Coordinates of N, CA and C in Angstrom, one line a residue:
I60 N 85.8 54.8 5.6 CA 86.1 55.2 4.5 C 84.7 56.3 5.0
G61 N 83.9 56.0 5.4 CA 82.8 57.3 6.5 C 82.5 58.0 5.1
D62 N 82.7 59.4 5.4 CA 82.0 60.5 4.2 C 82.8 61.2 3.4
K63 N 84.0 60.3 3.7 CA 84.8 61.1 2.9 C 84.7 60.9 1.5
Y64 N 83.8 60.2 0.8 CA 83.4 59.8 -0.5 C 81.7 59.7 -0.7
P65 N 81.2 60.3 -1.6 CA 80.0 60.2 -1.8 C 79.7 58.9 -2.2
G66 N 78.2 58.4 -2.5 CA 77.6 57.4 -3.3 C 77.4 56.3 -2.0
S67 N 76.9 55.2 -2.7 CA 77.0 53.8 -2.2 C 78.3 53.4 -1.4
E68 N 77.8 52.3 -0.5 CA 79.4 52.0 0.1 C 80.2 51.6 -1.2
M69 N 79.9 50.7 -2.0 CA 80.3 50.1 -2.9 C 81.2 51.2 -4.1
E70 N 80.4 52.7 -4.2 CA 81.0 53.6 -4.8 C 82.1 54.4 -4.2
K71 N 82.0 54.2 -2.4 CA 82.9 54.5 -1.8 C 84.3 53.7 -2.1
L72 N 83.9 52.8 -1.8 CA 85.1 51.5 -2.0 C 86.4 52.1 -3.4
R73 N 85.3 52.2 -4.1 CA 86.2 52.3 -6.0 C 86.9 53.6 -5.5
A74 N 86.2 54.7 -5.0 CA 86.9 55.8 -4.9 C 88.1 56.0 -4.2
E75 N 87.6 55.2 -2.9 CA 89.1 55.1 -2.4 C 90.3 54.2 -2.6
A76 N 89.8 53.0 -3.4 CA 90.7 52.5 -4.2 C 91.3 53.4 -5.7
R77 N 90.6 54.1 -5.9 CA 91.4 55.1 -7.2 C 92.8 56.0 -6.7
D78 N 91.9 56.6 -5.7 CA 93.2 57.4 -4.8 C 93.7 56.4 -4.2
K79 N 94.0 55.4 -4.0 CA 95.0 55.0 -3.2 C 96.4 54.2 -4.6
F80 N 95.6 53.4 -5.5 CA 96.5 53.5 -7.0 C 96.7 54.2 -7.4
G81 N 96.2 55.4 -7.5 CA 96.4 56.2 -8.6 C 95.5 55.8 -9.9
I82 N 94.4 55.7 -10.1 CA 93.9 55.4 -11.0 C 92.5 56.1 -11.7
D83 N 93.0 56.5 -12.9 CA 92.1 57.5 -13.5 C 90.8 56.7 -14.1
S84 N 89.3 56.7 -13.2 CA 88.4 56.2 -14.0 C 87.8 56.5 -15.2
D85 N 88.8 57.3 -16.3 CA 88.5 58.0 -17.2 C 89.1 57.1 -18.2
N86 N 89.8 56.0 -18.2 CA 91.0 55.0 -18.3 C 89.8 53.9 -18.4
F87 N 90.0 52.9 -19.2 CA 89.7 51.5 -19.2 C 90.7 50.6 -18.3
N88 N 90.3 50.6 -16.9 CA 91.5 49.8 -16.3 C 91.1 48.5 -16.2
L89 N 92.2 47.7 -16.6 CA 91.9 46.0 -16.9 C 93.4 45.6 -15.8
G90 N 92.8 44.9 -15.0 CA 93.6 44.4 -13.7 C 94.1 42.4 -14.3
I91 N 95.1 42.4 -13.9 CA 95.6 41.1 -14.7 C 96.3 40.3 -13.1
T92 N 95.2 39.3 -12.5 CA 95.4 38.8 -11.5 C 95.9 37.0 -11.6
G93 N 95.9 36.7 -10.3 CA 96.2 35.2 -10.5 C 97.3 34.5 -9.5
Q94 N 98.0 33.5 -9.8 CA 98.8 33.0 -8.7 C 100.0 33.3 -8.9
S95 N 101.0 33.4 -8.3 CA 102.3 33.7 -8.8 C 102.9 32.7 -9.6
R96 N 103.6 33.1 -10.6 CA 104.7 32.4 -11.6 C 103.6 31.7 -12.9
V97 N 102.5 32.2 -13.0 CA 101.5 32.2 -14.2 C 101.6 32.6 -15.4
G98 N 102.9 33.9 -15.4 CA 102.9 34.4 -16.4 C 102.3 35.6 -16.6
K99 N 101.6 36.4 -15.5 CA 100.9 37.7 -15.7 C 101.9 38.5 -16.3
S100 N 102.7 38.7 -15.7 CA 103.9 40.1 -16.5 C 104.2 39.7 -18.3
T101 N 104.3 38.6 -18.4 CA 104.2 38.1 -19.7 C 103.5 38.4 -20.5
L102 N 102.3 38.5 -20.2 CA 101.1 38.4 -21.0 C 100.9 40.0 -21.1
I103 N 101.3 41.0 -20.3 CA 101.0 42.2 -20.0 C 101.8 42.8 -21.6
N104 N 103.4 42.1 -21.4 CA 104.0 42.5 -22.2 C 103.7 41.8 -23.5
A105 N 103.0 41.0 -23.7 CA 102.8 40.1 -25.0 C 101.2 41.6 -25.8
L106 N 100.7 41.7 -25.0 CA 99.5 42.1 -25.3 C 100.1 43.7 -25.5
C107 N 100.9 44.5 -25.2 CA 101.7 45.8 -25.4 C 102.3 45.6 -25.9
G108 N 102.7 44.2 -27.0 CA 103.6 44.4 -28.0 C 105.0 44.2 -27.4
R109 N 105.6 43.9 -26.3 CA 106.7 44.4 -26.1 C 107.6 42.9 -25.7
D110 N 108.6 42.5 -25.6 CA 109.0 41.4 -25.5 C 109.5 41.7 -23.5
D111 N 109.9 40.6 -23.2 CA 110.4 40.4 -21.4 C 111.0 41.2 -21.3
Y112 N 112.2 41.9 -21.9 CA 113.3 42.6 -21.7 C 113.0 43.7 -22.4
H113 N 112.0 44.4 -22.8 CA 112.2 45.9 -23.5 C 112.0 46.3 -22.1
E114 N 112.7 47.7 -22.1 CA 113.0 48.7 -21.0 C 111.8 49.2 -20.6
E115 N 110.3 49.5 -20.9 CA 109.6 49.6 -20.2 C 108.3 48.3 -19.9
A116 N 109.0 46.9 -20.0 CA 108.3 45.6 -19.8 C 107.8 45.9 -18.3
A117 N 106.8 45.0 -18.1 CA 106.7 44.6 -16.8 C 108.0 43.7 -16.3
K118 N 108.2 43.7 -15.3 CA 109.3 42.8 -15.0 C 108.8 41.5 -14.7
I119 N 109.5 40.6 -15.0 CA 109.5 39.3 -14.8 C 110.5 38.5 -14.2
D120 N 110.5 37.5 -13.4 CA 111.7 36.7 -12.8 C 111.3 35.5 -12.4
I121 N 111.9 34.6 -12.2 CA 111.6 33.1 -11.9 C 110.8 33.1 -10.1
N122 N 111.3 34.3 -9.0 CA 110.6 34.4 -8.1 C 109.4 35.3 -8.3
E123 N 108.5 35.5 -7.3 CA 107.6 36.2 -7.0 C 108.2 37.5 -6.9
C124 N 108.0 38.6 -8.4 CA 109.1 39.7 -8.2 C 107.7 40.9 -8.3
T125 N 106.5 40.7 -8.4 CA 105.2 42.1 -8.4 C 105.1 42.3 -7.2
H126 N 105.2 43.1 -5.9 CA 104.9 43.5 -4.8 C 103.7 44.3 -4.7
E127 N 103.8 45.1 -5.7 CA 103.1 46.3 -5.7 C 101.9 46.7 -7.0
V128 N 100.6 46.8 -6.7 CA 99.9 47.3 -8.3 C 100.3 48.0 -9.2
K129 N 100.5 47.6 -10.3 CA 101.4 48.4 -11.2 C 100.7 48.6 -12.6
G130 N 100.4 50.2 -13.0 CA 99.8 50.4 -14.2 C 100.7 50.2 -15.5
Y131 N 100.3 50.0 -16.9 CA 100.9 49.7 -17.9 C 100.4 50.1 -18.7
P132 N 100.4 51.4 -19.2 CA 99.6 51.9 -20.1 C 100.1 51.4 -21.7
H133 N 98.7 51.0 -22.5 CA 98.6 50.6 -23.6 C 99.6 51.5 -24.7
P134 N 100.7 50.8 -25.6 CA 101.4 52.1 -26.5 C 100.7 52.4 -27.5
D135 N 99.6 51.5 -28.3 CA 98.9 51.7 -28.8 C 97.2 52.1 -29.0
V136 N 96.5 51.6 -27.8 CA 95.4 51.7 -27.3 C 94.8 52.8 -26.5
K137 N 94.4 53.8 -27.1 CA 94.3 54.9 -26.4 C 93.3 54.7 -24.7
H138 N 93.7 55.1 -23.6 CA 92.9 54.9 -22.7 C 92.8 53.5 -22.0
L139 N 93.8 52.7 -22.7 CA 93.5 51.2 -21.7 C 95.1 51.2 -20.7
I140 N 94.6 51.0 -19.8 CA 96.0 50.8 -18.5 C 95.7 49.3 -18.3
L141 N 96.9 48.7 -18.4 CA 96.4 47.2 -17.6 C 97.6 47.0 -16.4
Y142 N 97.1 46.5 -15.4 CA 97.3 46.4 -14.1 C 98.4 45.0 -13.8
D143 N 99.0 45.0 -12.9 CA 100.0 44.2 -13.1 C 99.8 43.8 -11.1
L144 N 99.1 42.7 -11.1 CA 99.1 42.6 -9.6 C 99.8 41.3 -8.9
P145 N 100.4 41.6 -7.5 CA 101.0 40.4 -7.1 C 100.2 39.0 -7.4
G146 N 100.9 38.6 -7.0 CA 100.6 37.1 -7.2 C 99.9 36.3 -5.6
A147 N 98.7 36.2 -6.4 CA 97.6 35.9 -4.9 C 98.2 34.6 -4.5
G148 N 97.7 34.1 -2.9 CA 98.0 33.1 -2.5 C 99.4 33.0 -2.1
T149 N 100.0 33.9 -1.7 CA 101.7 33.9 -1.0 C 101.4 34.1 0.2
R150 N 102.4 33.8 1.0 CA 102.8 34.3 2.3 C 102.7 36.0 2.6
T151 N 103.1 36.8 1.7 CA 103.3 37.8 1.4 C 101.8 38.7 1.1
H152 N 101.3 37.6 0.2 CA 99.8 37.8 0.0 C 98.3 36.7 -0.4
P153 N 98.3 36.7 1.2 CA 97.4 35.8 1.0 C 96.1 35.7 0.4
V154 N 95.5 34.6 -0.1 CA 94.5 35.0 -0.5 C 92.8 35.3 0.1
G155 N 93.0 34.9 1.5 CA 92.1 35.2 1.9 C 91.6 37.0 2.2
T156 N 92.9 37.7 1.7 CA 92.3 39.2 2.1 C 92.7 39.7 1.1
Y157 N 93.1 39.1 -0.2 CA 93.8 39.4 -1.4 C 92.9 40.3 -2.3
F158 N 91.5 39.9 -2.0 CA 90.8 40.9 -3.1 C 90.7 42.2 -2.6
C159 N 90.4 42.1 -1.3 CA 89.8 43.4 -0.8 C 91.1 44.3 -0.5
D160 N 92.7 43.6 -0.1 CA 93.6 44.6 0.0 C 94.2 45.1 -1.3
K161 N 94.2 44.0 -2.7 CA 94.4 44.7 -3.5 C 93.1 45.4 -4.4
R162 N 92.3 45.7 -3.5 CA 91.1 46.6 -4.3 C 90.7 46.0 -5.6
L163 N 90.3 44.8 -5.8 CA 90.0 44.2 -7.2 C 88.8 44.6 -7.6
Y164 N 88.1 45.4 -6.8 CA 86.9 45.7 -7.4 C 86.6 46.9 -7.9
V165 N 87.7 47.6 -8.1 CA 88.0 48.9 -9.1 C 88.3 48.9 -10.2
F166 N 88.6 47.8 -10.6 CA 88.9 47.3 -12.0 C 87.8 47.3 -12.8
D167 N 87.8 47.8 -14.5 CA 86.5 47.7 -15.3 C 86.4 45.8 -15.5
C168 N 87.5 45.4 -15.7 CA 87.3 43.8 -15.8 C 88.5 43.3 -15.4
L169 N 88.4 41.9 -14.6 CA 90.2 41.2 -14.4 C 89.6 40.1 -14.8
L170 N 91.1 39.9 -16.0 CA 91.9 38.7 -16.3 C 92.3 37.8 -15.1
V171 N 91.9 36.8 -14.8 CA 92.7 35.7 -14.0 C 92.9 35.0 -14.6
I172 N 94.9 35.0 -14.6 CA 95.6 33.9 -15.3 C 95.8 32.8 -14.5
M173 N 95.6 31.7 -15.2 CA 96.3 30.5 -14.5 C 97.1 29.9 -15.2
A174 N 97.6 28.8 -14.7 CA 98.4 27.4 -15.9 C 98.5 26.3 -14.7
G175 N 99.3 25.0 -14.8 CA 99.0 24.3 -14.5 C 98.8 23.7 -13.0
G176 N 98.3 22.9 -12.5 CA 98.2 22.6 -11.3 C 96.6 23.0 -10.9
T177 N 96.5 23.0 -9.0 CA 95.2 23.7 -8.6 C 95.2 25.3 -8.9
F178 N 93.8 25.6 -8.9 CA 93.4 26.5 -8.9 C 92.4 27.1 -8.0
E179 N 92.4 26.6 -7.0 CA 91.4 27.2 -5.8 C 91.2 28.4 -5.1
D180 N 92.8 29.2 -5.0 CA 92.3 30.7 -5.0 C 92.3 31.3 -6.1
D181 N 92.2 31.0 -7.4 CA 91.4 31.6 -8.4 C 89.9 31.6 -8.4
L182 N 89.8 30.4 -7.8 CA 87.9 30.4 -7.7 C 87.1 31.2 -6.8
I183 N 88.5 31.5 -5.9 CA 88.1 32.4 -4.5 C 88.0 33.9 -4.8
L184 N 88.9 33.9 -5.8 CA 89.0 35.2 -6.5 C 87.7 35.7 -7.5
A185 N 87.4 34.6 -8.0 CA 86.5 34.8 -9.2 C 84.9 35.1 -8.5
K186 N 84.8 34.0 -7.1 CA 83.5 34.2 -6.7 C 83.2 35.6 -5.9
L187 N 84.3 36.2 -5.6 CA 84.5 37.4 -4.5 C 84.6 38.6 -6.2
A188 N 84.9 38.4 -7.0 CA 84.7 39.5 -8.0 C 83.1 39.3 -8.6
Q189 N 82.6 38.0 -8.7 CA 81.2 37.9 -9.1 C 80.2 38.8 -8.3
E190 N 80.5 38.7 -7.1 CA 79.7 38.9 -5.7 C 79.9 40.8 -6.0
K191 N 80.9 41.3 -6.5 CA 81.2 42.5 -6.5 C 80.6 43.3 -7.8
G192 N 80.4 42.3 -9.0 CA 80.1 42.8 -9.9 C 81.3 43.2 -11.2
T193 N 82.4 42.6 -10.6 CA 83.1 42.9 -11.7 C 83.3 41.4 -12.9
P194 N 83.5 42.1 -14.0 CA 83.5 41.1 -15.1 C 84.9 40.3 -14.8
V195 N 84.9 39.2 -15.3 CA 86.2 38.1 -15.2 C 86.4 37.5 -16.6
V196 N 87.4 37.6 -16.4 CA 87.7 36.6 -18.1 C 89.0 35.7 -17.7
F197 N 88.8 34.5 -17.9 CA 89.8 33.5 -17.1 C 90.7 33.1 -18.3
I198 N 91.8 33.2 -18.2 CA 92.8 32.8 -19.6 C 94.1 31.8 -18.6
R199 N 93.9 30.7 -19.3 CA 94.7 29.0 -19.2 C 95.9 29.5 -20.0
N200 N 97.5 29.8 -19.0 CA 98.5 30.5 -19.8 C 99.5 29.2 -20.0
K201 N 100.2 29.0 -20.7 CA 101.4 28.4 -20.7 C 101.2 26.8 -21.3
T202 N 99.9 26.9 -22.5 CA 99.6 25.6 -22.7 C 100.5 25.0 -23.9
M203 N 101.7 26.1 -24.3 CA 102.8 25.3 -25.2 C 103.4 23.8 -24.5
A204 N 103.5 23.9 -23.4 CA 104.4 22.7 -22.5 C 103.7 21.7 -22.4
D205 N 102.2 22.3 -22.4 CA 101.6 20.8 -22.2 C 101.3 20.2 -23.6
F206 N 101.0 21.0 -24.8 CA 100.7 20.2 -25.9 C 102.3 19.7 -26.4
N207 N 103.3 20.3 -26.5 CA 104.7 19.2 -26.3 C 104.7 18.0 -25.4
N208 N 104.4 18.0 -24.8 CA 104.5 16.7 -23.8 C 103.2 15.7 -24.5
K209 N 102.2 16.2 -24.9 CA 100.9 15.3 -25.4 C 101.4 14.9 -26.8
Q210 N 102.4 15.7 -27.6 CA 102.8 15.4 -28.9 C 103.9 14.0 -28.2
K211 N 104.4 14.0 -27.5 CA 105.5 13.2 -27.2 C 104.7 11.7 -26.4
D212 N 103.4 12.0 -26.2 CA 102.8 10.5 -25.4 C 102.2 9.7 -26.3
P213 N 102.8 8.6 -25.8 CA 102.1 7.3 -26.9 C 101.0 7.2 -27.3
K214 N 99.7 8.0 -26.0 CA 98.8 7.6 -26.1 C 97.7 8.4 -27.3
Y215 N 98.5 9.5 -28.2 CA 98.2 10.6 -29.0 C 99.2 10.2 -30.1
K216 N 99.6 9.3 -30.1 CA 100.7 8.5 -31.4 C 99.7 9.0 -32.5
D217 N 98.2 8.3 -32.8 CA 97.7 8.3 -33.6 C 96.8 10.0 -34.0
M218 N 97.1 10.9 -33.4 CA 96.5 12.0 -33.6 C 97.3 13.2 -34.3
N219 N 96.9 14.0 -35.2 CA 97.5 14.9 -35.7 C 97.5 16.3 -34.9
E220 N 98.4 17.1 -35.3 CA 98.2 18.3 -34.1 C 97.4 18.7 -34.3
K221 N 95.8 19.2 -35.2 CA 94.8 19.8 -34.8 C 94.1 18.7 -33.8
E222 N 93.9 17.4 -33.9 CA 93.5 17.0 -33.1 C 93.7 16.9 -31.8
I223 N 95.2 16.9 -31.6 CA 95.3 17.2 -30.3 C 95.0 18.2 -29.9
I224 N 95.2 19.6 -30.5 CA 95.2 20.9 -29.8 C 93.3 21.0 -29.4
D225 N 92.6 20.3 -30.2 CA 91.5 20.5 -29.9 C 90.9 19.7 -29.0
D226 N 91.4 18.7 -28.6 CA 91.2 17.6 -27.2 C 92.0 18.2 -26.1
M227 N 93.0 19.0 -26.3 CA 93.4 19.7 -24.9 C 92.5 21.1 -24.7
L228 N 91.7 22.0 -25.9 CA 91.0 23.0 -25.5 C 89.8 22.2 -24.8
L229 N 89.4 21.5 -25.0 CA 88.1 20.7 -25.0 C 88.1 20.3 -23.3
T230 N 89.3 19.2 -23.0 CA 89.6 18.8 -22.1 C 89.6 20.2 -20.8
T231 N 90.6 21.0 -21.2 CA 90.8 22.3 -20.0 C 89.7 22.8 -19.9
K232 N 88.9 23.4 -21.0 CA 87.8 24.1 -20.4 C 86.9 23.1 -19.9
N233 N 86.6 22.2 -20.2 CA 86.0 21.5 -19.5 C 85.9 21.6 -17.9
H234 N 86.8 20.9 -17.9 CA 87.7 21.1 -16.2 C 87.5 22.6 -15.9
I235 N 88.0 23.8 -16.1 CA 87.8 25.2 -15.5 C 86.5 25.2 -15.6
S236 N 85.7 24.9 -16.2 CA 83.9 25.1 -16.1 C 83.3 24.3 -15.1
G237 N 83.9 23.2 -15.1 CA 83.3 22.4 -14.2 C 83.5 22.9 -12.8
E238 N 84.9 23.6 -12.6 CA 85.5 23.8 -11.3 C 84.2 25.2 -11.0
L239 N 84.5 26.2 -12.0 CA 83.7 27.0 -11.7 C 82.2 27.3 -11.3
D240 N 81.8 26.1 -11.8 CA 80.2 25.5 -11.7 C 80.2 25.3 -10.7
R241 N 81.2 24.6 -10.1 CA 81.0 24.5 -8.4 C 80.7 25.6 -7.6
T242 N 81.3 26.8 -8.0 CA 81.4 27.8 -7.0 C 80.3 28.9 -7.3
G243 N 79.3 28.2 -8.2 CA 78.2 29.4 -8.7 C 78.3 30.1 -9.6
I244 N 79.9 29.9 -10.8 CA 79.8 31.1 -11.9 C 79.5 30.2 -13.1
K245 N 78.2 30.8 -14.0 CA 77.9 30.1 -15.0 C 78.6 30.7 -16.3
N246 N 78.3 30.1 -17.3 CA 78.8 30.5 -18.6 C 80.3 31.5 -18.8
P247 N 81.0 31.0 -17.8 CA 82.2 31.7 -17.7 C 82.9 32.0 -19.2
N248 N 83.9 33.2 -19.7 CA 84.6 33.3 -20.5 C 85.9 32.7 -20.2
I249 N 86.6 31.7 -21.2 CA 87.7 30.9 -20.7 C 88.6 30.9 -22.2
F250 N 89.7 31.2 -22.2 CA 90.5 31.3 -23.1 C 91.9 30.2 -22.7
I251 N 91.9 29.7 -23.7 CA 93.3 28.8 -23.5 C 94.2 29.3 -24.5
I252 N 95.4 29.9 -23.9 CA 96.7 30.2 -24.7 C 98.0 30.3 -24.3
E253 N 98.8 30.6 -25.2 CA 100.2 30.6 -25.0 C 101.2 32.1 -25.3
A254 N 100.9 32.9 -23.9 CA 101.1 34.3 -23.9 C 102.5 34.8 -25.0
H255 N 103.3 34.1 -25.3 CA 104.5 34.0 -26.4 C 103.8 34.4 -27.7
S256 N 102.5 33.6 -27.8 CA 102.5 33.4 -29.2 C 101.7 34.5 -29.2
L257 N 101.6 35.9 -28.7 CA 100.6 36.7 -28.8 C 101.6 37.6 -29.9
H258 N 103.3 37.6 -29.6 CA 104.0 38.2 -30.4 C 104.1 38.0 -32.1
Q259 N 103.4 37.3 -32.1 CA 103.5 36.0 -34.0 C 102.2 35.3 -34.1
L260 N 101.4 36.1 -34.1 CA 100.1 36.0 -34.2 C 99.6 34.8 -35.4
G261 N 100.4 35.2 -36.5 CA 100.5 34.0 -37.6 C 100.7 32.4 -37.3
E262 N 101.1 32.4 -36.2 CA 101.7 30.9 -36.0 C 100.8 30.6 -34.6
A263 N 100.3 31.6 -34.2 CA 99.3 31.2 -32.8 C 98.7 29.8 -32.9
K264 N 98.5 28.9 -32.0 CA 98.1 27.8 -32.6 C 96.7 27.2 -31.7
F265 N 96.5 28.4 -30.7 CA 95.9 28.1 -29.5 C 94.6 29.1 -29.4
E266 N 94.2 29.6 -28.4 CA 92.7 31.1 -28.6 C 93.3 31.9 -28.5
E267 N 94.4 32.5 -28.5 CA 95.3 34.0 -28.8 C 94.3 34.9 -29.5
L268 N 93.8 34.4 -31.1 CA 92.8 35.3 -31.8 C 91.7 35.7 -30.7
D269 N 91.0 34.4 -30.5 CA 89.6 34.5 -29.7 C 89.7 35.7 -28.4
L270 N 90.6 35.3 -27.8 CA 91.2 35.7 -26.9 C 91.0 37.9 -27.3
L271 N 91.8 37.7 -28.2 CA 92.4 39.3 -28.5 C 90.8 40.2 -28.9
K272 N 90.1 39.2 -29.5 CA 88.8 39.9 -30.5 C 88.0 39.8 -28.8
H273 N 88.0 39.2 -28.0 CA 86.9 39.0 -26.7 C 87.1 40.5 -26.3
L274 N 88.7 40.5 -25.8 CA 88.9 42.0 -24.9 C 88.4 43.4 -25.7
S275 N 88.9 43.1 -27.2 CA 88.5 44.3 -28.1 C 87.1 45.0 -27.9
E276 N 86.3 43.9 -27.8 CA 84.7 43.6 -27.2 C 84.4 44.4 -25.8
L277 N 85.1 44.5 -25.1 CA 84.7 44.5 -23.7 C 84.5 46.2 -23.4
Q278 N 83.3 46.2 -22.9 CA 82.6 47.7 -22.8 C 82.9 48.5 -21.4
H279 N 83.2 49.2 -21.2 CA 83.6 50.4 -20.0 C 81.9 50.7 -19.3
P280 N 82.0 50.4 -18.3 CA 81.0 50.4 -17.2 C 80.3 51.9 -17.4
H281 N 80.8 53.0 -17.7 CA 80.4 54.4 -17.3 C 80.9 55.0 -18.8
K282 N 81.8 54.9 -19.3 CA 82.7 55.7 -20.3 C 82.1 55.0 -21.9
D283 N 82.0 55.8 -23.0 CA 82.6 55.2 -24.5 C 83.5 55.1 -25.0
L284 N 84.4 54.2 -24.4 CA 85.7 53.7 -24.6 C 86.0 52.6 -25.5
S285 N 86.4 52.8 -26.8 CA 86.4 51.8 -27.6 C 87.7 51.2 -27.3
L286 N 88.3 49.7 -27.3 CA 89.5 48.8 -27.3 C 89.4 48.1 -28.9
E287 N 88.6 48.9 -29.4 CA 88.6 48.1 -31.3 C 90.0 47.8 -31.8
D288 N 91.1 48.8 -31.3 CA 92.2 48.3 -31.7 C 93.4 47.3 -31.2
L289 N 92.4 46.3 -29.9 CA 93.1 44.9 -29.6 C 92.7 44.0 -30.6
K290 N 91.9 44.1 -31.7 CA 91.3 43.4 -32.5 C 92.4 42.7 -33.5
P291 N 92.7 41.4 -33.5 CA 93.5 41.3 -34.1 C 93.3 41.2 -35.7
H292 N 94.1 41.9 -36.4 CA 93.7 42.6 -38.0 C 94.5 41.5 -39.1

């Protein structure tokens, strides 16, 4: 980068990344990342109040469909841009170079989306984000399928719906927290959700309302930008 951009090495890197992706630092730029097929695009659409087939929706597919960093302005929250990032840990986007290739350090906050299975790649991204001073929110998506499976499991036959959900939330959060702690990440912000439930908050079963409240309270590192309108009413 050399002397093209002023400031410290990190400031130069962020300035180069803003130029590369056309990111305006006067906005609140939220990066949505994670492995392929965890529901990143669906979450963006839900946060924007769009279904997955809206003409302005982030593209979804059963295959890896996001190859470039693309921003989606929130229709109601001024200055909020949600960036859909390619799935990490694929042959096209290997996790070893993903953080720097996709300039994840340019975002004001990262949402790391997880679903079932292992998440070693997510731990690598989270650790790098911490080292670069980028705030991270961890979101465990696709929780409804787990809930439905537990309702069918004889082991849970004596538990009501709330007890099953409480058990799921505690077990899942403890597991994720333990893995993050192993990499040196303490007191993480973790939310267990079903992205589709953001369309019908009155019927939300998990931590969708808590997630929206947390996002509404995020602070821009340099600007006085409010995300208050994300807060559920």
